[in-house]
Tab-separated table of C-alpha atoms in Angstrom:
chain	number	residue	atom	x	y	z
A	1	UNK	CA	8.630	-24.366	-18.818
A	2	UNK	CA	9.980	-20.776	-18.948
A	3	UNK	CA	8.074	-17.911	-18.159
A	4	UNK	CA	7.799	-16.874	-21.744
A	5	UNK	CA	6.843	-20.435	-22.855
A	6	UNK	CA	3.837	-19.714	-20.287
A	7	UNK	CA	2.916	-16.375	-21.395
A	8	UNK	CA	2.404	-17.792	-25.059
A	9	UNK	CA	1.076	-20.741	-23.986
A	10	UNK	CA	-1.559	-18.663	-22.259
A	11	UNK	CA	-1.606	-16.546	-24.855
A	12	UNK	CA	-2.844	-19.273	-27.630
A	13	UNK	CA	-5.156	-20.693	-25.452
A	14	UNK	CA	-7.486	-17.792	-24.622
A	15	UNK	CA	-6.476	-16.736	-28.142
A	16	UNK	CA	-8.427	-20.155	-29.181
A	17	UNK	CA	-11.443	-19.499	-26.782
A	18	UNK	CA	-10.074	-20.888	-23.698
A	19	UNK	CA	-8.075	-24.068	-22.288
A	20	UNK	CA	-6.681	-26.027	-19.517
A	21	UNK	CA	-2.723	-25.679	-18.959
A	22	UNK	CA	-1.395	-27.919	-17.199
A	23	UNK	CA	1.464	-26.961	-15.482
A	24	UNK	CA	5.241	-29.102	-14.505
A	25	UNK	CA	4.745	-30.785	-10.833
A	26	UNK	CA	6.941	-29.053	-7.990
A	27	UNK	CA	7.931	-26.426	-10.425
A	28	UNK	CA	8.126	-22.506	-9.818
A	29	UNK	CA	7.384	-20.288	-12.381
A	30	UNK	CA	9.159	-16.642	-11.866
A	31	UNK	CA	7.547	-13.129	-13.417
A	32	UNK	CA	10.177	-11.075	-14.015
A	33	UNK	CA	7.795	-8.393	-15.619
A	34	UNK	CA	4.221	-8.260	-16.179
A	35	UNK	CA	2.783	-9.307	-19.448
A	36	UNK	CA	-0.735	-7.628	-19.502
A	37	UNK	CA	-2.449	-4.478	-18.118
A	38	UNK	CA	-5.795	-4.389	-15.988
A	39	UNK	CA	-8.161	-1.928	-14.411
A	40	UNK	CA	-5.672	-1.865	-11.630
A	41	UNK	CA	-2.913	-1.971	-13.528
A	42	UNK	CA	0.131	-4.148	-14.781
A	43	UNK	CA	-0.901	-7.913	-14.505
A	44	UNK	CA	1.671	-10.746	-14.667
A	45	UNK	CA	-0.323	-13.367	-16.277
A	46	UNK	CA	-4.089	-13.393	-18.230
A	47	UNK	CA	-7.047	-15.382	-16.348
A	48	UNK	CA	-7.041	-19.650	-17.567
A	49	UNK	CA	-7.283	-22.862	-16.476
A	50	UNK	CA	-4.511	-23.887	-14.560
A	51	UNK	CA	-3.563	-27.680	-13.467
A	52	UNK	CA	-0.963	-28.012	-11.235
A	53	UNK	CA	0.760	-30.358	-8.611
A	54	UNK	CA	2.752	-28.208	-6.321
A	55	UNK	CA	3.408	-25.578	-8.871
A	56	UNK	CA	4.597	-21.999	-7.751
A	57	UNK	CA	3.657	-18.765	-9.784
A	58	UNK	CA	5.604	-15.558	-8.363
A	59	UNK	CA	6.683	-12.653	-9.058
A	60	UNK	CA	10.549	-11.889	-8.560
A	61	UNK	CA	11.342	-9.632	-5.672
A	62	UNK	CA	13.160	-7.446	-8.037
A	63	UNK	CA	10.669	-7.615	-10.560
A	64	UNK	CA	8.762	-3.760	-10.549
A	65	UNK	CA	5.497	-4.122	-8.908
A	66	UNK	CA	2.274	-5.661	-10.381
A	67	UNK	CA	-0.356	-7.884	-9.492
A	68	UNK	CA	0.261	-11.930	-10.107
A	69	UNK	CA	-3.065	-12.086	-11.958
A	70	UNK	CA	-6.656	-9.768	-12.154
A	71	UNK	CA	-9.964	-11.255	-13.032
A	72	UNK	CA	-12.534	-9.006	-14.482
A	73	UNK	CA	-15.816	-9.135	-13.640
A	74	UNK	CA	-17.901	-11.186	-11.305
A	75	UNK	CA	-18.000	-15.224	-12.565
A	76	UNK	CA	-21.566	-15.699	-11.868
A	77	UNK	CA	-22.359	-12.586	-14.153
A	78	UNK	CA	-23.019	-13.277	-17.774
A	79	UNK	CA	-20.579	-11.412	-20.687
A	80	UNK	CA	-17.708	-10.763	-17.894
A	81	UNK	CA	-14.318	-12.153	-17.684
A	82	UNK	CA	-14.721	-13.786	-14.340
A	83	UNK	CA	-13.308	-17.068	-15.255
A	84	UNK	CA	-10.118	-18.317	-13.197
A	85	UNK	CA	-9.795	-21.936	-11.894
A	86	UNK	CA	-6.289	-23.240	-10.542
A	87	UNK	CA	-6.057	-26.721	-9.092
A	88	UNK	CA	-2.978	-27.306	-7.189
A	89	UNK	CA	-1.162	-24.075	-7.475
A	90	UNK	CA	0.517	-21.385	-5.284
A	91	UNK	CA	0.031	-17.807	-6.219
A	92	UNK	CA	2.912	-16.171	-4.251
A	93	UNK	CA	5.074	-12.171	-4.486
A	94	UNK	CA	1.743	-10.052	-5.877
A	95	UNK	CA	1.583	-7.655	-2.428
A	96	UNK	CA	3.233	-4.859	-4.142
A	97	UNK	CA	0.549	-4.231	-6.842
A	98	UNK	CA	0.486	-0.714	-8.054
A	99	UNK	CA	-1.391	2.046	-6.130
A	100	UNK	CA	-4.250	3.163	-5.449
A	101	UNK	CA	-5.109	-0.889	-5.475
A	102	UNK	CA	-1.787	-2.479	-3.471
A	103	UNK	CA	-1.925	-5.779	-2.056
A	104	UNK	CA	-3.154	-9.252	-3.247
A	105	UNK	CA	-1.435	-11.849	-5.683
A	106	UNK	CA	-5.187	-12.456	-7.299
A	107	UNK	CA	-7.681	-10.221	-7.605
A	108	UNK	CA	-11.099	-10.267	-8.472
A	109	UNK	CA	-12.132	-6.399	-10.035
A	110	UNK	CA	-15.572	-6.490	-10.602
A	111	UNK	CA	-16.120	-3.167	-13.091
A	112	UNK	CA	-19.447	-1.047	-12.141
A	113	UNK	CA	-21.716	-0.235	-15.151
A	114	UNK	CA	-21.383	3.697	-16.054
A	115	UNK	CA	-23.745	6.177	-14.724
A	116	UNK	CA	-24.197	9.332	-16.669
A	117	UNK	CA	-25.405	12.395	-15.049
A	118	UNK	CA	-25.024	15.452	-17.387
A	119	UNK	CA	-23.569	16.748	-20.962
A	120	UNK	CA	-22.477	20.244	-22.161
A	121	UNK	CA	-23.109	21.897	-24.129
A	122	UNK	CA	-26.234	20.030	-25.041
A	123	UNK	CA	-26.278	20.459	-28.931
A	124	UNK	CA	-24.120	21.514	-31.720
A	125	UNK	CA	-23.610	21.785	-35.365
A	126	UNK	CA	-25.221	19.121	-37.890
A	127	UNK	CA	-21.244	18.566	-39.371
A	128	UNK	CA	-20.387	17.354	-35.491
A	129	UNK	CA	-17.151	17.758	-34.904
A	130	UNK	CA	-17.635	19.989	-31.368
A	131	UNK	CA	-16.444	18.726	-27.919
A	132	UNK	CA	-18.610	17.845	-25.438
A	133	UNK	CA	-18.128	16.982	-21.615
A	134	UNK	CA	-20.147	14.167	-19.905
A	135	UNK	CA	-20.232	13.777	-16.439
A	136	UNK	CA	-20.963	10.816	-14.008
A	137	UNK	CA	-19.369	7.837	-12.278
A	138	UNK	CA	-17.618	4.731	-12.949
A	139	UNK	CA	-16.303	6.129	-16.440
A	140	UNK	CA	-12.766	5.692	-16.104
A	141	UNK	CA	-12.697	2.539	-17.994
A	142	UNK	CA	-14.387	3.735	-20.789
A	143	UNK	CA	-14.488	1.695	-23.781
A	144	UNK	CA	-16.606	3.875	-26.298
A	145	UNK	CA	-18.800	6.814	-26.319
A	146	UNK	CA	-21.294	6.579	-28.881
A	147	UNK	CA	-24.037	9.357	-30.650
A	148	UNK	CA	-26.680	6.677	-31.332
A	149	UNK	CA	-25.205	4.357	-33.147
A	150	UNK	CA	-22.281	5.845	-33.973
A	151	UNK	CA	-19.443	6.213	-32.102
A	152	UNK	CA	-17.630	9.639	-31.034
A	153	UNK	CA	-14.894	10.693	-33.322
A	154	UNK	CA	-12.685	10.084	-30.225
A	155	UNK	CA	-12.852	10.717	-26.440
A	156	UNK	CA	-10.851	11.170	-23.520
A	157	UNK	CA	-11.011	9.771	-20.021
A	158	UNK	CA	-10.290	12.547	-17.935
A	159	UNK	CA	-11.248	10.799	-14.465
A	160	UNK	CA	-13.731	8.364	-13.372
A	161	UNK	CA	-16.789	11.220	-13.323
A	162	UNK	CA	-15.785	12.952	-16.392
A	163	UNK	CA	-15.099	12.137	-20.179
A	164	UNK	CA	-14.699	14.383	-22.792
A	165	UNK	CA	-15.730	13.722	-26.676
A	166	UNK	CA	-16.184	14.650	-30.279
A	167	UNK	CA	-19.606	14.816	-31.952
A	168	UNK	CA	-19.641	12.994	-34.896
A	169	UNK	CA	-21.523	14.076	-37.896
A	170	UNK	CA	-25.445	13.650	-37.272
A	171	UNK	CA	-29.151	13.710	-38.322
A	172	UNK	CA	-31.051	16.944	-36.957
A	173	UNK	CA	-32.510	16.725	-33.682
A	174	UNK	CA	-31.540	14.606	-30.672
A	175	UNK	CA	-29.730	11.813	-30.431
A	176	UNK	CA	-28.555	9.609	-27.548
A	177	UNK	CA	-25.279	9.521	-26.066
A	178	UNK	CA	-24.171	7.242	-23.989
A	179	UNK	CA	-20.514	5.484	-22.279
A	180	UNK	CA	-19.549	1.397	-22.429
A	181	UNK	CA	-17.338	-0.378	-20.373
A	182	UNK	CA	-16.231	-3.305	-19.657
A	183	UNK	CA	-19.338	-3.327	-16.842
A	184	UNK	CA	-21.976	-2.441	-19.610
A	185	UNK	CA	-23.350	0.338	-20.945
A	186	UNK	CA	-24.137	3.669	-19.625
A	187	UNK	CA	-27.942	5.158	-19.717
A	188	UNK	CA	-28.697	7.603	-22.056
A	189	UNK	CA	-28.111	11.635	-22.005
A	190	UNK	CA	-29.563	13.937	-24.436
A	191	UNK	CA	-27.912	15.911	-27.332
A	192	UNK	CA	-29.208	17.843	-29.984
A	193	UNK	CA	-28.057	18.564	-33.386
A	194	UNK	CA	-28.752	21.942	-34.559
A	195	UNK	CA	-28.652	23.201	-38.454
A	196	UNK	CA	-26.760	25.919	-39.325
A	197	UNK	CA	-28.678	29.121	-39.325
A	198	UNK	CA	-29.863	30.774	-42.721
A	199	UNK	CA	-27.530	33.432	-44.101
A	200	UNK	CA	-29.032	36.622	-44.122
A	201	UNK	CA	-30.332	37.742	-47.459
A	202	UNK	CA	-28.770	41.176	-48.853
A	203	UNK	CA	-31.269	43.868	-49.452
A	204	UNK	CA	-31.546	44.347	-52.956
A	205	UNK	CA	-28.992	47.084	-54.649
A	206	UNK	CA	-31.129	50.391	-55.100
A	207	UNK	CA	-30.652	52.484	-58.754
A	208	UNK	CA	-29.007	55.812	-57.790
A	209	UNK	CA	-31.340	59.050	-57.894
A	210	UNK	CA	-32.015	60.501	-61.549
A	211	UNK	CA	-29.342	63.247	-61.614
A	212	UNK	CA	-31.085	67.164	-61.176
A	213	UNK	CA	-30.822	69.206	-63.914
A	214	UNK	CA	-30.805	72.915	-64.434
């Protein structure tokens, strides 16, 4: 099997909910590029059931660097993607994942649930459509940022303690806000949305003095 004959295959079985592969006996299987992308970066091949007897998965030494395979999430934990079982299978050539998380073939990256600490400014106009910073940790792998139930008009991960957002259009008053990822869902800050005020009324237009006569 070629290595793009295993990248579909994998493909159409976690496409279908999940499978076993079984893989050729004795037979290496050579990355020459990754195929996915995790929290640490490029991954060769997604998490599945592998079979093998005296199979080889590696990545080519002149291959650019990425892990052999990442699996999300803790496997005991309900909702995660901590699912990878190989049976008689070598995982060899992933030490040169990509910084700041080098080293390892197979890795298990359990994502933290998002904390949030603060957000500013703390309201703004009914219409939304005004950026707001929130702070905290574990953010970087931000999923959604939502205004109750409705999510930001769109958002940017600026670094794992800070995310910045656009108010969508909302009801008066506050509202929750809070941050997903892929290790749940954030608790809640506070923001307010504020009606426009009234314009000022114009003072009515006064009749000009009778005009003096002689």
């Amino acid at each position: 099997m070629s290595e793009s004959s295993l990248v579909d295959a994998i493909a159409t079985a976690n496409a279908a909910g999940g499978d076993t592969l079984l893989l050729l006996p004795f037979c290496t299987y050579r990355l020459t590029s990754a195929h996915g992308r995790g929290p640490a970066g490029p991954v060769g091949l997604p998490p599945i059931t592998l079979l093998g007897m005296g199979s080889t998965i590696t990545r080519d030494p002149s291959a650019s660097a990425f892990r052999v395979m990442e699996v999300e999430g803790a496997a005991n934990v309900p909702a995660t993607k901590g699912q990878l079982s190989m049976v008689g299978v070598t995982v060899s050539g992933g030490g040169s994942a990509v910084s700041p998380y080098p080293g390892g073939g197979i890795s298990n990256f359990y994502v933290n649930a998002p904390v949030l600490a603060a957000l500013a400014p703390v309201s703004g106009p009914l219409s939304g459509g005004n950026t707001v910073t929130l702070t905290g940790t574990h953010l970087v792998e931000a999923t959604a940022v939502r205004f109750a139930n409705t999510a930001a008009t769109s958002f940017t991960v600026v670094s794992d303690t800070r995310i910045t957002a656009v108010a969508p259009a909302g009801p008066a008053g506050p509202v929750d806000v809070t941050v997903s990822t892929a290790g749940g869902t954030s608790n809640a800050v506070s923001h307010a949305y504020v009606p426009a005020p009234p314009s000022p009324r114009s003072a009515p237009a006064r009749a000009p003095p009778p005009a003096e006569t002689a």
